[in-house]
């Protein structure tokens, strides 16, 4: 009989502060085996702190996929805070381009 693969949820952020609500609401522990960047987990939730910039996200994603931590069942989310001078504070935007 085939076992069901657990869905892993990966949240990628540049800075820990961007995922502070996850740290407050989950008992996240540091995955010490990974030293290139920070990975915290609890059950099937993983928070990956990549550092700022495209290359850091690509490096961390490649590392996790190359070490089979990410599979076809995984859900990957990338979110963070961006600053701009001509939009009101506190408003949420979907940025896809």
PDB file of C-alpha atoms in Angstrom, residues 12 14 17 24 32 34 37 42 58 97:
ATOM      1  CA  UNK A  12      10.354  32.038   1.728  1.00  0.00           C
ATOM      2  CA  UNK A  14      14.160  37.727   2.998  1.00  0.00           C
ATOM      3  CA  UNK A  17      10.649  40.057  10.663  1.00  0.00           C
ATOM      4  CA  UNK A  24       4.547  33.787  17.218  1.00  0.00           C
ATOM      5  CA  UNK A  32      20.543  23.005  12.200  1.00  0.00           C
ATOM      6  CA  UNK A  34      21.414  23.691   6.919  1.00  0.00           C
ATOM      7  CA  UNK A  37      20.679  30.114   5.191  1.00  0.00           C
ATOM      8  CA  UNK A  42       7.214  22.752  12.809  1.00  0.00           C
ATOM      9  CA  UNK A  58      17.297  30.912  -6.134  1.00  0.00           C
ATOM     10  CA  UNK A  97       5.132  41.321 -12.784  1.00  0.00           C
TER      11      UNK A  97
END
